[in-house]
PDB file of C-alpha atoms and ligand atoms in Angstrom:
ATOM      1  CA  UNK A   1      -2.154 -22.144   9.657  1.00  0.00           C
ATOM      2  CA  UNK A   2      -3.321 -23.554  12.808  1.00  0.00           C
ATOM      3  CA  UNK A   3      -5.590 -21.387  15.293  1.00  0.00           C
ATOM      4  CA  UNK A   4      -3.244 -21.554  17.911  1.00  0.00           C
ATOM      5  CA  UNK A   5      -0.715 -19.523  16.192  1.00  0.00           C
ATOM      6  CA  UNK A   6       0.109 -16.278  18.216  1.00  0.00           C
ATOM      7  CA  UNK A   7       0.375 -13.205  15.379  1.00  0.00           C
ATOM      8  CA  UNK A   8       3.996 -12.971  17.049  1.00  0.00           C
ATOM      9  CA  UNK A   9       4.564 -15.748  15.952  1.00  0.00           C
ATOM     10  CA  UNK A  10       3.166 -15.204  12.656  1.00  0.00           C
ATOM     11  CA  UNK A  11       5.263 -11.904  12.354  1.00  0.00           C
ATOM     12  CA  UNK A  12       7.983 -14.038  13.326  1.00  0.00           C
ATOM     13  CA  UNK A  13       7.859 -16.521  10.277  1.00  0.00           C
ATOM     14  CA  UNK A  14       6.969 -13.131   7.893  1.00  0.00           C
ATOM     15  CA  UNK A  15      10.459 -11.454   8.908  1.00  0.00           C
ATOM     16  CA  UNK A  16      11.986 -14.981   8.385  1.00  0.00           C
ATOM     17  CA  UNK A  17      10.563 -14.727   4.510  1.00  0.00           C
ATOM     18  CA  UNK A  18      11.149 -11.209   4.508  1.00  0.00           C
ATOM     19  CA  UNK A  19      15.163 -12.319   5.169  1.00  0.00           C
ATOM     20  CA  UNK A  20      15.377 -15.272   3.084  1.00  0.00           C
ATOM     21  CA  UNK A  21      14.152 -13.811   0.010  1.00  0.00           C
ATOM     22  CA  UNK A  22      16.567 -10.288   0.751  1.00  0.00           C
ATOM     23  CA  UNK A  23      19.349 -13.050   0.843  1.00  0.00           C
ATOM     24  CA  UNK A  24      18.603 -14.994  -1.940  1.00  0.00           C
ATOM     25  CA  UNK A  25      18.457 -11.603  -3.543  1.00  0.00           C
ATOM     26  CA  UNK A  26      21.722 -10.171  -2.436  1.00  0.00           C
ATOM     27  CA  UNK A  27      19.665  -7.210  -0.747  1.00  0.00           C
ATOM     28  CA  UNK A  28      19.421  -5.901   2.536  1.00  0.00           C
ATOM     29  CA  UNK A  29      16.271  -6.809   4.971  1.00  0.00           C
ATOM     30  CA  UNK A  30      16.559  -2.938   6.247  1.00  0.00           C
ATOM     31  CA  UNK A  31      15.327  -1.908   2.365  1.00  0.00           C
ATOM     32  CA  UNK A  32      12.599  -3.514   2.936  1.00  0.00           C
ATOM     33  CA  UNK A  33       9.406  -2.252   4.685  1.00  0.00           C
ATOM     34  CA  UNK A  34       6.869  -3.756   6.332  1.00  0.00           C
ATOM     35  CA  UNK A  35       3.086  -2.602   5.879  1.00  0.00           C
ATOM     36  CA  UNK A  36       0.896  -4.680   7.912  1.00  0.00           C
ATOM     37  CA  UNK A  37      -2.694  -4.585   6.567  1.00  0.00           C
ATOM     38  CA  UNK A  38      -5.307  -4.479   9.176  1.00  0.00           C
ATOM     39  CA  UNK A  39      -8.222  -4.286   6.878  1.00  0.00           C
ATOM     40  CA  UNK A  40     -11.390  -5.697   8.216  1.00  0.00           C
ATOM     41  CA  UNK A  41      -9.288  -6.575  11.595  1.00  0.00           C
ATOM     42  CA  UNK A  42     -10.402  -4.619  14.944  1.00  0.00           C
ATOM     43  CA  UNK A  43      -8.902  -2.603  17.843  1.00  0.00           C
ATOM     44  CA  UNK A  44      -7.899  -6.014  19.504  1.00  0.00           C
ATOM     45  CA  UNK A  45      -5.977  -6.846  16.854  1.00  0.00           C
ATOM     46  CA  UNK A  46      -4.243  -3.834  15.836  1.00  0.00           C
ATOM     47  CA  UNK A  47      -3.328  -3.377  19.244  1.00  0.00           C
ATOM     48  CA  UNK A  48      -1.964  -6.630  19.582  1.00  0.00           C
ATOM     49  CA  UNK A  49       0.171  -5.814  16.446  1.00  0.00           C
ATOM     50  CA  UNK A  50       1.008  -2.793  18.096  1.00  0.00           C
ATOM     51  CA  UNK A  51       2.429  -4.186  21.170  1.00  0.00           C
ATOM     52  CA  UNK A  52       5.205  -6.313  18.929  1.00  0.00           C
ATOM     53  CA  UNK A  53       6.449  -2.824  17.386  1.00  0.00           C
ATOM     54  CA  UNK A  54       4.042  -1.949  14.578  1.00  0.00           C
ATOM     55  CA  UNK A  55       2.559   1.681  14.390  1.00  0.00           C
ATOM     56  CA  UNK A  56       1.517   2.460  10.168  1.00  0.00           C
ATOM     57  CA  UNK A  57      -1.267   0.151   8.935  1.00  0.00           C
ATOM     58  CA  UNK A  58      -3.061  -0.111   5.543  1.00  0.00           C
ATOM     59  CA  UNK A  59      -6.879  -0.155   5.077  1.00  0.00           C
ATOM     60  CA  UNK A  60      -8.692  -0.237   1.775  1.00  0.00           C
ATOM     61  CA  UNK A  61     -11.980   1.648   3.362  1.00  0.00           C
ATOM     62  CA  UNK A  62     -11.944   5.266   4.669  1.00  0.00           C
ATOM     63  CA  UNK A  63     -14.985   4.280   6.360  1.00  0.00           C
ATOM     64  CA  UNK A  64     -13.255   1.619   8.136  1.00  0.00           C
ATOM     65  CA  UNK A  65     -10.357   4.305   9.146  1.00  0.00           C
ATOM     66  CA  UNK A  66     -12.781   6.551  10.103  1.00  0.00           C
ATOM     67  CA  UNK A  67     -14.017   3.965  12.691  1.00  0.00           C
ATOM     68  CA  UNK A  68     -10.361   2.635  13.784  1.00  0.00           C
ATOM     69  CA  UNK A  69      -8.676   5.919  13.864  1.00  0.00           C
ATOM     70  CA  UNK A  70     -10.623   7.831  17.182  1.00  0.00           C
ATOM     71  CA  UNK A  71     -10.612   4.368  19.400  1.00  0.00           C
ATOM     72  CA  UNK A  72      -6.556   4.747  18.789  1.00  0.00           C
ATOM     73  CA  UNK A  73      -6.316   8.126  19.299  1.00  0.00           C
ATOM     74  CA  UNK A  74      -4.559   7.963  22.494  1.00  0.00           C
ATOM     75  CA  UNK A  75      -1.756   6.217  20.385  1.00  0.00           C
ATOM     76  CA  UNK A  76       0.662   7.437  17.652  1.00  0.00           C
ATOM     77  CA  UNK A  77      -1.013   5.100  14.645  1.00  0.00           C
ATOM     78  CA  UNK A  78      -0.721   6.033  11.315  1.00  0.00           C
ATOM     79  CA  UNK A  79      -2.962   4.789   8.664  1.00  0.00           C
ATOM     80  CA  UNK A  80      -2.110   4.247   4.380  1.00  0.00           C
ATOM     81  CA  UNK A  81      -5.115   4.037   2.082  1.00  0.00           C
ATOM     82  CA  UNK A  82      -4.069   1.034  -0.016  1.00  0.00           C
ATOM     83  CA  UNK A  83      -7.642   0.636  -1.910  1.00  0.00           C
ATOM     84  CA  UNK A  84      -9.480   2.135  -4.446  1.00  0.00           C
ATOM     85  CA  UNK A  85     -10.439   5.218  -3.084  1.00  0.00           C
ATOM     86  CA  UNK A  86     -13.666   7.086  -4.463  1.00  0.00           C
ATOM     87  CA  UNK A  87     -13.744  10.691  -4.986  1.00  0.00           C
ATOM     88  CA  UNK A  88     -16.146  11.430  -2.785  1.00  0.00           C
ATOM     89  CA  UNK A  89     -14.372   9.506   0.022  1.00  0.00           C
ATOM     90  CA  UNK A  90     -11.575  12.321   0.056  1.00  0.00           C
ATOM     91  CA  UNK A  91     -12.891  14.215   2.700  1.00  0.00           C
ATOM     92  CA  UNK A  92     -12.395  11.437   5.233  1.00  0.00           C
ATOM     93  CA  UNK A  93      -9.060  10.746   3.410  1.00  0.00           C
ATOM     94  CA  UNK A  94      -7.761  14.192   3.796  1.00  0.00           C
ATOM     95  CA  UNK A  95      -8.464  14.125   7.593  1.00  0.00           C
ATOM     96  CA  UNK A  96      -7.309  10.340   8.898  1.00  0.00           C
ATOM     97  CA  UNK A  97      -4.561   9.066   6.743  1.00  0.00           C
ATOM     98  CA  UNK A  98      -1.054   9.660   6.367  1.00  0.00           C
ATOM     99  CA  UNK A  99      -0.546   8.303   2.845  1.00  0.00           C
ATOM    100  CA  UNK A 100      -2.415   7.380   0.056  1.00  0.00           C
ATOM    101  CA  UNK A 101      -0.996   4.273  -1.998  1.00  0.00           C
ATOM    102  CA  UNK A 102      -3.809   4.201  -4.398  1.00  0.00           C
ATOM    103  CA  UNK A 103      -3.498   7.319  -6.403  1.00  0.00           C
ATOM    104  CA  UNK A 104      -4.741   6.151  -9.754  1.00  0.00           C
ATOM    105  CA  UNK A 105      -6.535   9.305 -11.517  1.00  0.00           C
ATOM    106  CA  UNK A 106      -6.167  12.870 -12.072  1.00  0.00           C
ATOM    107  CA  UNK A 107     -10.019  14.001 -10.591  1.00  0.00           C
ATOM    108  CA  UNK A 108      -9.129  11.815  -7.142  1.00  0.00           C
ATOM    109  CA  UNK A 109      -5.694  14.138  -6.634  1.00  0.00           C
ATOM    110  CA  UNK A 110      -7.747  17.490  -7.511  1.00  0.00           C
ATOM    111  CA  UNK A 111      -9.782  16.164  -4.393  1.00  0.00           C
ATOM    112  CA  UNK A 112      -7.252  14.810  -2.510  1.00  0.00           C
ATOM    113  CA  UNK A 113      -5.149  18.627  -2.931  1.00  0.00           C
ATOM    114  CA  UNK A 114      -8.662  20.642  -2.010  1.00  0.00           C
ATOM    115  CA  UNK A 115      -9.159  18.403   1.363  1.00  0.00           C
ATOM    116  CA  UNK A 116      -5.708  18.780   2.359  1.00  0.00           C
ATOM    117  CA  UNK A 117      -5.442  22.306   1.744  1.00  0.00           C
ATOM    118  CA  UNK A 118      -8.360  22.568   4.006  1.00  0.00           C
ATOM    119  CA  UNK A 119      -7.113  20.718   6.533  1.00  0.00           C
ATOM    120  CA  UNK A 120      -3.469  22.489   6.360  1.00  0.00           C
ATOM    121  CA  UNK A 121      -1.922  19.163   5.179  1.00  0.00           C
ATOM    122  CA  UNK A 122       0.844  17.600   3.462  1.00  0.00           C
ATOM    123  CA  UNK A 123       0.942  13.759   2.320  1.00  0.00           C
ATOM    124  CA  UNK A 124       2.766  11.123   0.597  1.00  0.00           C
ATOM    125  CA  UNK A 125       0.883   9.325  -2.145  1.00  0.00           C
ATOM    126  CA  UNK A 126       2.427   6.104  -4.286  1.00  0.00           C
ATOM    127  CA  UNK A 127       0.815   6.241  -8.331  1.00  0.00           C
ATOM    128  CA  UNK A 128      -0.815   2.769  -8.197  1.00  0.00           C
ATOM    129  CA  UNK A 129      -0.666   1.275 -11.429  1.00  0.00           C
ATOM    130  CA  UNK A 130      -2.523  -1.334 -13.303  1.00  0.00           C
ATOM    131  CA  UNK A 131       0.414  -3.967 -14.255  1.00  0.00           C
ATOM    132  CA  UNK A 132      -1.748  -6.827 -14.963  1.00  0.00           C
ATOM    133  CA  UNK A 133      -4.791  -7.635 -17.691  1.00  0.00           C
ATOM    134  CA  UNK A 134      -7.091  -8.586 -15.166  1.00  0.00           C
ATOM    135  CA  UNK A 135     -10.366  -6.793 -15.389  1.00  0.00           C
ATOM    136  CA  UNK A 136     -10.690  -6.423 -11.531  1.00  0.00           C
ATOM    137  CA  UNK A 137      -7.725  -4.242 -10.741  1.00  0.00           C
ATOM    138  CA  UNK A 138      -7.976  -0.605 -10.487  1.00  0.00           C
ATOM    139  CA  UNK A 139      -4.412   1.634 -11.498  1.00  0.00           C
ATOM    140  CA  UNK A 140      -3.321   3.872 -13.784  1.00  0.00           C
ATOM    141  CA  UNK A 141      -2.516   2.381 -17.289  1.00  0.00           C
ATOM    142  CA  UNK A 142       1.111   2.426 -17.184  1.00  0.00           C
ATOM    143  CA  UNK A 143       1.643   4.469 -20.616  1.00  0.00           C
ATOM    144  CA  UNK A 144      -0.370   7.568 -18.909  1.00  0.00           C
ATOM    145  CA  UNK A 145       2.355   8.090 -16.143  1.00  0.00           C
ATOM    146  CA  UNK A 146       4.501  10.050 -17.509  1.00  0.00           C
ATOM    147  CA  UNK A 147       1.874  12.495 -17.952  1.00  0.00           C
ATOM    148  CA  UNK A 148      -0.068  12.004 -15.009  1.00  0.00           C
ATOM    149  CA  UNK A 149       3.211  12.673 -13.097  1.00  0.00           C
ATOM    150  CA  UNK A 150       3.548  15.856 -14.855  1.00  0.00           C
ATOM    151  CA  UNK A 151      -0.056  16.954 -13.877  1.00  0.00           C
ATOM    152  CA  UNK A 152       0.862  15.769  -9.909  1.00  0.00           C
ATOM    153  CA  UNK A 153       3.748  18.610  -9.853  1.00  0.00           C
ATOM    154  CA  UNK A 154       1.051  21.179  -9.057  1.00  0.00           C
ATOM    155  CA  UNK A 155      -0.282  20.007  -6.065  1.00  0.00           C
ATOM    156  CA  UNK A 156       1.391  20.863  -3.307  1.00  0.00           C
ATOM    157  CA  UNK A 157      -0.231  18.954  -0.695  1.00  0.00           C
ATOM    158  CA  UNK A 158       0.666  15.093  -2.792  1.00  0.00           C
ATOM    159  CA  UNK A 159       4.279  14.150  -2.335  1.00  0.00           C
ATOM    160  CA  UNK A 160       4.521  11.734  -4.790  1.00  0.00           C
ATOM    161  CA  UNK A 161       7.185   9.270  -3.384  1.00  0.00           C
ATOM    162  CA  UNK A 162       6.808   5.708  -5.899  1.00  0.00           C
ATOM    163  CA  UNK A 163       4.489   3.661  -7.001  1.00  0.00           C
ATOM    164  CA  UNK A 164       2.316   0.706  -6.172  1.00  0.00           C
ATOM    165  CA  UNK A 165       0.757  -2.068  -7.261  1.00  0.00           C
ATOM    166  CA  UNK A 166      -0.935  -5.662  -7.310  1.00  0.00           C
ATOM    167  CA  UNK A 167       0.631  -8.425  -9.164  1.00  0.00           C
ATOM    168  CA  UNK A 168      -1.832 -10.815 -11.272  1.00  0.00           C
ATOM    169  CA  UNK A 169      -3.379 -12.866  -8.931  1.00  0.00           C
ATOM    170  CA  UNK A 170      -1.789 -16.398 -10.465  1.00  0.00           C
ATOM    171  CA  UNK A 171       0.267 -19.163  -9.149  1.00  0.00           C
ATOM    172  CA  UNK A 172       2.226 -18.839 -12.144  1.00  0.00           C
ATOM    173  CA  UNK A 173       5.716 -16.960 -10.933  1.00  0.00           C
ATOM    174  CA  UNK A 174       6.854 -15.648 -14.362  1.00  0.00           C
ATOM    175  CA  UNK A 175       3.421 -14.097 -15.092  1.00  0.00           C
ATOM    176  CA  UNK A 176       3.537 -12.273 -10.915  1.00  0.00           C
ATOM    177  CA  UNK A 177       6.966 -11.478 -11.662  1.00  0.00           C
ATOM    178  CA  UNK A 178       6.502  -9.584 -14.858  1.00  0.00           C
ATOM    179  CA  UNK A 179       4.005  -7.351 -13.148  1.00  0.00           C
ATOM    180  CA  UNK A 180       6.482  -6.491 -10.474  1.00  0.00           C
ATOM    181  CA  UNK A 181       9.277  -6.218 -12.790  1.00  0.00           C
ATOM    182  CA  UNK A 182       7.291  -3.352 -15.690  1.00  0.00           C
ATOM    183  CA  UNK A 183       6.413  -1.222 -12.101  1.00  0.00           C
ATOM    184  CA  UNK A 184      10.498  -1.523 -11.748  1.00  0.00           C
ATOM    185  CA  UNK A 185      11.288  -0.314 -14.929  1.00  0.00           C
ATOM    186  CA  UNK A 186       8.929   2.459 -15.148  1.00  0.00           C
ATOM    187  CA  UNK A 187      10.210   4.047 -11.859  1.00  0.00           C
ATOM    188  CA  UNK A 188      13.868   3.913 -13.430  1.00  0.00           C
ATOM    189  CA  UNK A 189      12.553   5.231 -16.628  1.00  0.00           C
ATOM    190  CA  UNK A 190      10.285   7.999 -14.285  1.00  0.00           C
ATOM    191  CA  UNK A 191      13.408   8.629 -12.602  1.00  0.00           C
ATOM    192  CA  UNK A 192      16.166   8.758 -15.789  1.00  0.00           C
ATOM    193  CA  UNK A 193      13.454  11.356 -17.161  1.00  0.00           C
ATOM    194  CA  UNK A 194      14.252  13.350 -13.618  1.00  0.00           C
ATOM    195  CA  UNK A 195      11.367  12.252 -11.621  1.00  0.00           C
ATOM    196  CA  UNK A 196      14.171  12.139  -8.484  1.00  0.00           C
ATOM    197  CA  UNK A 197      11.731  11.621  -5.521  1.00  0.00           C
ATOM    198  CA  UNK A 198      10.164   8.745  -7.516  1.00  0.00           C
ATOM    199  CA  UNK A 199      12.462   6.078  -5.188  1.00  0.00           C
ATOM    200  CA  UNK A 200       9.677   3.355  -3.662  1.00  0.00           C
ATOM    201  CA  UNK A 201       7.879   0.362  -5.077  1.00  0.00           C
ATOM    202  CA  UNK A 202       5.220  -0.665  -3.215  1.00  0.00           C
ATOM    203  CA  UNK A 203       4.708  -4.349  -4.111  1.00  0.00           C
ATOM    204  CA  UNK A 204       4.131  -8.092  -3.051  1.00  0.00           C
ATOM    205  CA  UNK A 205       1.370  -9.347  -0.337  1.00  0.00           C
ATOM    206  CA  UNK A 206       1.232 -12.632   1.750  1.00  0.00           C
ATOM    207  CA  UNK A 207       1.053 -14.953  -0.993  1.00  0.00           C
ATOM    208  CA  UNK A 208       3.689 -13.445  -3.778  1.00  0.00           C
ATOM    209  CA  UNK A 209       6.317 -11.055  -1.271  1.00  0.00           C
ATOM    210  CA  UNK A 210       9.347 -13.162  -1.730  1.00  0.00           C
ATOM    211  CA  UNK A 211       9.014 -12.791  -5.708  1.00  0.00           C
ATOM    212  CA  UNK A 212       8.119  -8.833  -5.627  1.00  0.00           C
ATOM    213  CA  UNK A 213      11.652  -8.708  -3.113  1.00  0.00           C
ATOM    214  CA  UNK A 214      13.656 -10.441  -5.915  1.00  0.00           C
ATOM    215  CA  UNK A 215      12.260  -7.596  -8.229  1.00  0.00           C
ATOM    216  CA  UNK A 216      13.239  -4.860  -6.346  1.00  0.00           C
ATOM    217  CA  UNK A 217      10.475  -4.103  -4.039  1.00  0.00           C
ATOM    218  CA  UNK A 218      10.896  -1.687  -0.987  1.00  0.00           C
ATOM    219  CA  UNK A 219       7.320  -1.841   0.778  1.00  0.00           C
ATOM    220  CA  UNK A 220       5.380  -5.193   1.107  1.00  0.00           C
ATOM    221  CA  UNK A 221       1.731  -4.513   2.211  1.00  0.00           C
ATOM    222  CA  UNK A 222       0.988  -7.735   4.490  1.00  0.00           C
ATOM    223  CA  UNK A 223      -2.514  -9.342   5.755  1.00  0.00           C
ATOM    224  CA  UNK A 224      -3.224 -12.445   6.583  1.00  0.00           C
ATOM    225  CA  UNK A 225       0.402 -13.618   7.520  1.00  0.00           C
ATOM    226  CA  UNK A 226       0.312 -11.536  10.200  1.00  0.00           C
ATOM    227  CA  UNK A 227      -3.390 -11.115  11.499  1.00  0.00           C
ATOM    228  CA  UNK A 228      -4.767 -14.507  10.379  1.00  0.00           C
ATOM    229  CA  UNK A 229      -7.332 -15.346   7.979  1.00  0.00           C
ATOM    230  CA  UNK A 230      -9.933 -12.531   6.826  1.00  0.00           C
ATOM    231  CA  UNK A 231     -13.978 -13.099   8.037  1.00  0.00           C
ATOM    232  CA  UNK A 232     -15.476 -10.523   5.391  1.00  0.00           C
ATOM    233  CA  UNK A 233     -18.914 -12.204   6.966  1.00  0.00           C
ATOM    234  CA  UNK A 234     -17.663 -10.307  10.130  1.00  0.00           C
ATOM    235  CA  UNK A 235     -16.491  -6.971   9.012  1.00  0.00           C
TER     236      UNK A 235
HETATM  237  C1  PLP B 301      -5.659  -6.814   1.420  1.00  0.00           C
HETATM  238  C2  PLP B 301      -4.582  -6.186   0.652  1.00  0.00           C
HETATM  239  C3  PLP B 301      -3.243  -6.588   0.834  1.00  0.00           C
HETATM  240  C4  PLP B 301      -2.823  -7.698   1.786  1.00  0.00           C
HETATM  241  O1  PLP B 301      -3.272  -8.922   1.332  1.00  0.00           O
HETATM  242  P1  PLP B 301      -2.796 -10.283   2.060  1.00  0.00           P
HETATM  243  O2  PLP B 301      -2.910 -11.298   1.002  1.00  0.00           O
HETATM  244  O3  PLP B 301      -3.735 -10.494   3.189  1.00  0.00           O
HETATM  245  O4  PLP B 301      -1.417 -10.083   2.520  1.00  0.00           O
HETATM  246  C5  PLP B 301      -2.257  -5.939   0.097  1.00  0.00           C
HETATM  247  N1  PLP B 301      -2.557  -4.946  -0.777  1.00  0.00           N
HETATM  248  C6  PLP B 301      -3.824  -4.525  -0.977  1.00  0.00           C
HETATM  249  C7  PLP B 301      -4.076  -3.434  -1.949  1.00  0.00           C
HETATM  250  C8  PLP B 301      -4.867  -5.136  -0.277  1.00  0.00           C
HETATM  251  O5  PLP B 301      -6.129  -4.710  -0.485  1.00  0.00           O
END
């Protein structure tokens, strides 16, 4: 990716993929979503992004929202938590994001329902789920949804709308595809059980999107094909 490249551009050549695997799929580019990930990206940037049409952006840091969010306050953003969000990071949660991607445990949604119900809130939240082996991931262990969902009924400030999660991180397409598949199959089995809101699958990032669209994904959280490489030295 050369330095010259303009982010439209780069949005460009992502809603080319974004078609081309929905075709190759027989699917429809409009069930698709777009979730641009602005994570360690500043103002410049996400206004830049907002100026070719995009508004919702997904963070991994509340701290880092909690920054963003007042310099855009003059403009209708909204943010999704996509990382691993501590407990004690609900508070800021509760007051600057829209949805919350990463709901992985039972003690983070008791927080999560108190903050709200302070702040006379309502919010969607996607069950992220652990689909591969790798030690590094965070999620729910797939076999606990069933009950977890159960438990999630009672809170009235979570509307729990799908799930989420990341593939193994492998160049290996069977192995990235059978993570994206088992999240498939456990939102049909969530939803023959009568889990009816259960409807989105959050999956597939720059480097694996076309493989989690051919799987049945409905929300791709995207980076660095839109924004550019990531500086962590920077952020
Ligand atoms: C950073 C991040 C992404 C986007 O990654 P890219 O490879 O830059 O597209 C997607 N999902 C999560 C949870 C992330 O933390």
């Amino acid at each position: 990716m050369s330095t010259t490249d303009s982010m439209e551009s780069r949005l460009a050549r992502v809603r080319e993929r974004i078609a081309g695997a929905c075709a190759k799929a027989g699917r429809s580019p409009a069930e698709v979503t777009l979730l641009p990930v602005s994570k360690t990206f500043g103002i410049d940037e996400i206004r830049q992004a907002m100026a070719l049409g995009l508004n919702r952006f997904g963070e991994n840091k509340t701290q880092e929202i909690g920054q963003k969010a007042p310099q855009l306050s003059d403009s209708a953003v909204s943010w999704v938590m996509i990382g691993h969000l501590q407990t004690n990071k609900a508070k800021e949660a509760a007051r600057f994001v829209d949805e919350v991607q990463s709901l992985d445990r039972l003690s983070l949604a008791r927080a999560l329902e108190q903050r709200l119900q302070l702040e006379g809130r309502a919010i969607d939240v996607l069950v992220q789920i652990k689909t591969s082996t790798e030690p590094s991931k965070f999620g729910l262990e797939p076999t606990e949804l069933p009950g977890f969902l159960k438990e999630l009924a009672a809170f009235d400030c979570l509307r729990v709308k799908g799930l989420m999660t990341l593939a193994v991180n492998s160049p290996d397409q069977a192995a990235v595809r059978a993570c994206f598949s088992s999240l498939r199959l456990w939102r049909d089995r969530m939803r023959a059980e009568g889990a009816q809101d259960l409807t989105r699958l959050s999956m597939g990032m720059s480097g694996d999107f076309e493989w989690a669209i051919a799987e049945g994904s409905t929300e791709i959280r995207v980076g660095s094909a839109i924004f550019g490489q990531r500086n962590y030295a920077d952020a």
